[in-house]
Amino acid sequence: MKNRRYIWHPATVFFLLACSVVLLSWISEVYGMETLRPETGEVVRVRSLLGPEGLRWFLRHVVTNFTSFRALGPVLLVVAGIGMWLHSGLADACRRRYRSRCRRETECRQLSRKERRALQSAMLAGGIYVAVLLLATFSPWAVLRGIDGGLLRSPLTDGFSLLLAVGMVVMGLFYGCISGRYRTDSDAVEGLMNLHRFIVLYLVVSFFAAQMFAFLDYSRLSDCIHVWTSGWGSTAQQMMAFLLQYIPLIAVCWYYFYREKR
């Protein structure tokens, strides 16, 4: 009998974390937990999610908590672009073209003349796309820069996931069409849906993760954490908040590829 280590599903983990936040908010309200905002001097008291107000809030915002999750849309866009790369054969062509050693004979199959032409066209299209982005960012027009001329909070950074996904889709389309992999629009759409299992898994995990983060905000436990970590500095706090939003993605990637190996 094989000894296999049991791995919890990420959705289960975030569901239990959300339940823990609910329980912690109730305990904190019972004991009157509060903190003082140093900027305004306002006293922040923790609110319970188990009371009538908390229940009404949850029922009204359960959908918006999920749809407004910060890491939902950008990840789905990039995953669709990666799916096009894999489905069109561009990723496999790059691996066979630039990998010096292969473990199997099938992996060492040389690129055909049509595949080489398709790969060159895809790389050329990608280079032109990057050049257009650089021109739109650093030229005198600078339409992708912010109002103040900076890159922070600019259209480039805010729409980076879309720009990255579009670039991958363009290169995948060029390779797929020229190599003969894509003959109709349905073939290209199938490429966008290539990683549908990963997308569905991420949607399920993101639902529970979004509720957990929303629970922290409503109960004001996030305000308490913000005050307690004020010694880290605002930059470190913002970076930590940004990284926490993408923990579900890291968990899903790890779980997905772990199950694929099994």
Short mmCIF file of C-alpha atoms in Angstrom, two decimals:
data_model
loop_
_atom_site.label_atom_id
_atom_site.label_comp_id
_atom_site.label_asym_id
_atom_site.label_seq_id
_atom_site.Cartn_x
_atom_site.Cartn_y
_atom_site.Cartn_z
CA MET A 1 0.00 0.00 0.00
CA LYS A 2 1.42 3.35 -1.05
CA ASN A 3 1.95 5.95 1.62
CA ARG A 4 0.56 9.15 0.14
CA ARG A 5 0.57 12.40 2.00
CA TYR A 6 -2.85 14.02 2.14
CA ILE A 7 -2.95 17.60 0.85
CA TRP A 8 -5.83 19.89 1.74
CA HIS A 9 -7.59 21.60 -1.12
CA PRO A 10 -6.88 25.39 -1.24
CA ALA A 11 -10.63 26.07 -1.30
CA THR A 12 -11.00 24.20 1.98
CA VAL A 13 -8.12 26.14 3.51
CA PHE A 14 -9.57 29.54 2.61
CA PHE A 15 -13.04 28.45 3.71
CA LEU A 16 -11.66 27.56 7.13
CA LEU A 17 -9.71 30.83 7.25
CA ALA A 18 -12.90 32.77 6.48
CA CYS A 19 -14.71 30.92 9.26
CA SER A 20 -11.82 31.72 11.59
CA VAL A 21 -12.16 35.43 10.80
CA VAL A 22 -15.89 35.25 11.60
CA LEU A 23 -15.18 33.56 14.92
CA LEU A 24 -12.36 35.97 15.74
CA SER A 25 -14.57 38.98 15.00
CA TRP A 26 -17.22 37.67 17.40
CA ILE A 27 -14.66 37.04 20.18
CA SER A 28 -13.08 40.46 19.61
CA GLU A 29 -16.43 42.24 19.87
CA VAL A 30 -17.34 40.34 23.03
CA TYR A 31 -14.12 41.46 24.69
CA GLY A 32 -14.40 44.97 23.29
CA MET A 33 -11.27 44.97 21.16
CA GLU A 34 -10.47 48.41 19.79
CA THR A 35 -7.54 50.35 18.44
CA LEU A 36 -6.63 53.97 17.82
CA ARG A 37 -5.81 55.31 14.39
CA PRO A 38 -2.74 57.52 14.82
CA GLU A 39 -3.56 59.61 11.73
CA THR A 40 -7.03 60.74 12.84
CA GLY A 41 -7.17 59.77 16.50
CA GLU A 42 -10.35 57.79 15.77
CA VAL A 43 -11.14 54.79 17.94
CA VAL A 44 -11.84 51.70 15.81
CA ARG A 45 -13.94 48.96 17.39
CA VAL A 46 -14.14 45.47 15.95
CA ARG A 47 -17.55 44.45 14.57
CA SER A 48 -18.88 40.91 14.79
CA LEU A 49 -19.96 39.03 11.68
CA LEU A 50 -22.23 36.75 13.69
CA GLY A 51 -24.72 39.45 14.65
CA PRO A 52 -27.83 40.50 12.69
CA GLU A 53 -26.00 43.39 11.01
CA GLY A 54 -23.13 41.16 9.99
CA LEU A 55 -25.47 38.57 8.52
CA ARG A 56 -27.41 41.18 6.55
CA TRP A 57 -24.16 42.66 5.26
CA PHE A 58 -22.92 39.25 4.14
CA LEU A 59 -26.09 38.40 2.21
CA ARG A 60 -26.05 41.76 0.46
CA HIS A 61 -22.36 41.74 -0.47
CA VAL A 62 -21.45 38.08 -0.99
CA VAL A 63 -21.51 38.49 -4.78
CA THR A 64 -19.78 41.87 -4.91
CA ASN A 65 -17.11 40.58 -2.53
CA PHE A 66 -16.26 37.99 -5.16
CA THR A 67 -16.57 40.09 -8.32
CA SER A 68 -14.55 42.96 -6.85
CA PHE A 69 -11.71 40.70 -5.71
CA ARG A 70 -8.55 42.46 -6.81
CA ALA A 71 -6.67 39.40 -8.06
CA LEU A 72 -9.56 37.88 -10.02
CA GLY A 73 -9.67 39.70 -13.36
CA PRO A 74 -5.92 40.16 -13.94
CA VAL A 75 -5.17 36.49 -13.29
CA LEU A 76 -7.95 35.27 -15.60
CA LEU A 77 -6.65 37.49 -18.40
CA VAL A 78 -3.08 36.23 -18.09
CA VAL A 79 -4.19 32.59 -17.80
CA ALA A 80 -6.19 32.98 -21.03
CA GLY A 81 -3.07 34.29 -22.76
CA ILE A 82 -0.97 31.41 -21.44
CA GLY A 83 -3.64 29.00 -22.64
CA MET A 84 -3.33 30.44 -26.15
CA TRP A 85 0.45 30.00 -26.01
CA LEU A 86 0.12 26.33 -25.06
CA HIS A 87 -2.80 25.45 -27.34
CA SER A 88 -1.34 27.08 -30.46
CA GLY A 89 1.88 25.10 -30.10
CA LEU A 90 4.01 28.21 -29.65
CA ALA A 91 5.28 27.13 -26.23
CA ASP A 92 6.26 23.70 -27.56
CA ALA A 93 7.96 25.27 -30.59
CA CYS A 94 10.00 27.58 -28.36
CA ARG A 95 11.00 24.66 -26.17
CA ARG A 96 12.12 22.56 -29.14
CA ARG A 97 13.89 25.50 -30.77
CA TYR A 98 15.85 26.79 -27.79
CA ARG A 99 16.34 23.68 -25.66
CA SER A 100 19.75 22.10 -26.24
CA ARG A 101 19.01 18.64 -24.86
CA CYS A 102 15.85 16.54 -24.88
CA ARG A 103 15.10 13.47 -22.85
CA ARG A 104 12.92 11.75 -25.44
CA GLU A 105 13.18 11.38 -29.17
CA THR A 106 9.76 12.96 -29.68
CA GLU A 107 10.97 16.04 -27.82
CA CYS A 108 13.99 16.26 -30.12
CA ARG A 109 11.87 16.43 -33.26
CA GLN A 110 13.14 19.30 -35.33
CA LEU A 111 10.86 22.14 -36.34
CA SER A 112 9.47 21.88 -39.84
CA ARG A 113 9.89 24.67 -42.34
CA LYS A 114 6.32 25.85 -41.74
CA GLU A 115 6.82 25.77 -37.95
CA ARG A 116 10.04 27.76 -38.20
CA ARG A 117 8.31 30.36 -40.34
CA ALA A 118 5.42 30.50 -37.89
CA LEU A 119 7.80 30.87 -34.94
CA GLN A 120 9.71 33.68 -36.64
CA SER A 121 6.46 35.47 -37.47
CA ALA A 122 5.22 35.13 -33.89
CA MET A 123 8.48 36.50 -32.50
CA LEU A 124 8.38 39.37 -34.98
CA ALA A 125 4.79 40.17 -33.99
CA GLY A 126 5.77 40.07 -30.32
CA GLY A 127 8.71 42.39 -30.94
CA ILE A 128 6.53 44.88 -32.81
CA TYR A 129 3.96 44.75 -30.01
CA VAL A 130 6.61 45.48 -27.36
CA ALA A 131 8.00 48.30 -29.51
CA VAL A 132 4.54 49.87 -29.77
CA LEU A 133 4.13 49.69 -25.98
CA LEU A 134 7.54 51.29 -25.44
CA LEU A 135 6.69 54.01 -27.94
CA ALA A 136 3.36 54.66 -26.21
CA THR A 137 5.13 54.83 -22.84
CA PHE A 138 8.37 56.72 -23.43
CA SER A 139 7.59 58.81 -26.51
CA PRO A 140 6.55 62.49 -26.31
CA TRP A 141 2.90 61.36 -26.51
CA ALA A 142 3.24 58.91 -23.59
CA VAL A 143 -0.40 57.83 -23.60
CA LEU A 144 0.36 54.98 -21.20
CA ARG A 145 1.84 57.23 -18.52
CA GLY A 146 -0.07 58.78 -15.65
CA ILE A 147 -1.38 62.33 -15.52
CA ASP A 148 1.75 63.42 -13.65
CA GLY A 149 3.98 61.69 -16.20
CA GLY A 150 4.94 58.85 -13.86
CA LEU A 151 4.49 55.11 -14.19
CA LEU A 152 2.90 54.54 -10.79
CA ARG A 153 -0.89 54.42 -11.03
CA SER A 154 -0.64 54.85 -14.78
CA PRO A 155 -2.60 53.09 -17.55
CA LEU A 156 0.50 50.94 -18.13
CA THR A 157 0.61 49.53 -14.61
CA ASP A 158 -3.17 49.40 -14.12
CA GLY A 159 -3.69 47.55 -17.39
CA PHE A 160 -0.48 45.53 -17.36
CA SER A 161 -2.31 42.19 -17.11
CA LEU A 162 -4.43 43.04 -20.16
CA LEU A 163 -1.42 44.24 -22.15
CA LEU A 164 0.49 41.08 -21.26
CA ALA A 165 -2.44 38.84 -22.18
CA VAL A 166 -2.97 40.64 -25.50
CA GLY A 167 0.70 40.20 -26.35
CA MET A 168 0.58 36.45 -25.70
CA VAL A 169 -2.67 36.10 -27.66
CA VAL A 170 -1.24 37.99 -30.65
CA MET A 171 1.87 35.80 -30.73
CA GLY A 172 -0.21 32.64 -30.29
CA LEU A 173 -2.55 33.66 -33.11
CA PHE A 174 0.33 34.37 -35.48
CA TYR A 175 1.93 31.02 -34.76
CA GLY A 176 -1.32 29.06 -34.84
CA CYS A 177 -2.57 30.58 -38.09
CA ILE A 178 0.73 30.31 -39.99
CA SER A 179 1.53 26.80 -38.74
CA GLY A 180 -1.96 25.57 -39.65
CA ARG A 181 -3.01 24.86 -36.07
CA TYR A 182 -5.78 27.46 -36.26
CA ARG A 183 -8.08 27.34 -39.26
CA THR A 184 -11.25 28.91 -37.86
CA ASP A 185 -12.14 31.36 -35.13
CA SER A 186 -13.43 28.46 -33.03
CA ASP A 187 -9.92 27.01 -32.90
CA ALA A 188 -8.58 30.29 -31.53
CA VAL A 189 -11.35 30.53 -28.92
CA GLU A 190 -10.55 26.99 -27.80
CA GLY A 191 -7.01 28.19 -27.21
CA LEU A 192 -8.27 30.85 -24.81
CA MET A 193 -10.20 28.13 -22.93
CA ASN A 194 -7.32 25.66 -22.95
CA LEU A 195 -6.64 25.99 -19.22
CA HIS A 196 -10.32 25.75 -18.26
CA ARG A 197 -9.62 23.34 -15.40
CA PHE A 198 -7.15 25.77 -13.88
CA ILE A 199 -9.57 28.68 -14.37
CA VAL A 200 -12.46 26.88 -12.65
CA LEU A 201 -10.20 25.84 -9.79
CA TYR A 202 -8.99 29.41 -9.36
CA LEU A 203 -12.56 30.76 -9.42
CA VAL A 204 -13.63 28.43 -6.62
CA VAL A 205 -10.62 29.25 -4.46
CA SER A 206 -10.94 32.98 -5.17
CA PHE A 207 -14.55 32.96 -3.99
CA PHE A 208 -13.60 31.84 -0.49
CA ALA A 209 -10.46 33.99 -0.43
CA ALA A 210 -12.47 37.07 -1.45
CA GLN A 211 -14.95 36.45 1.36
CA MET A 212 -12.09 36.12 3.85
CA PHE A 213 -10.56 39.46 2.86
CA ALA A 214 -13.99 41.12 2.85
CA PHE A 215 -14.66 39.74 6.34
CA LEU A 216 -11.43 41.31 7.55
CA ASP A 217 -12.46 44.69 6.14
CA TYR A 218 -16.03 44.64 7.46
CA SER A 219 -15.07 43.46 10.94
CA ARG A 220 -12.33 46.16 11.03
CA LEU A 221 -9.77 43.55 11.94
CA SER A 222 -7.82 44.80 8.93
CA ASP A 223 -7.70 48.26 10.53
CA CYS A 224 -6.31 46.73 13.70
CA ILE A 225 -3.68 44.85 11.71
CA HIS A 226 -2.81 48.07 9.87
CA VAL A 227 -2.23 49.89 13.17
CA TRP A 228 -0.25 47.02 14.67
CA THR A 229 2.06 46.91 11.63
CA SER A 230 2.42 50.68 11.30
CA GLY A 231 6.05 50.35 12.39
CA TRP A 232 6.85 48.58 9.13
CA GLY A 233 6.29 51.71 7.09
CA SER A 234 3.61 52.51 4.52
CA THR A 235 5.58 51.03 1.61
CA ALA A 236 6.03 47.68 3.34
CA GLN A 237 2.36 47.63 4.32
CA GLN A 238 1.22 48.31 0.77
CA MET A 239 3.54 45.66 -0.61
CA MET A 240 2.32 43.13 1.94
CA ALA A 241 -1.33 43.90 1.16
CA PHE A 242 -0.62 43.46 -2.56
CA LEU A 243 1.14 40.13 -2.09
CA LEU A 244 -1.59 38.77 0.18
CA GLN A 245 -4.12 39.24 -2.62
CA TYR A 246 -2.16 36.81 -4.80
CA ILE A 247 -1.68 34.07 -2.22
CA PRO A 248 -4.72 32.22 -3.68
CA LEU A 249 -3.00 32.16 -7.08
CA ILE A 250 0.18 30.70 -5.58
CA ALA A 251 -1.85 28.06 -3.73
CA VAL A 252 -3.82 27.13 -6.85
CA CYS A 253 -0.67 26.86 -8.99
CA TRP A 254 1.02 24.64 -6.46
CA TYR A 255 -2.05 22.41 -6.00
CA TYR A 256 -2.78 22.21 -9.74
CA PHE A 257 0.71 21.10 -10.76
CA TYR A 258 0.97 18.82 -7.72
CA ARG A 259 -2.16 16.98 -8.83
CA GLU A 260 -0.95 16.87 -12.43
CA LYS A 261 2.24 15.09 -11.34
CA ARG A 262 0.19 12.52 -9.45
#
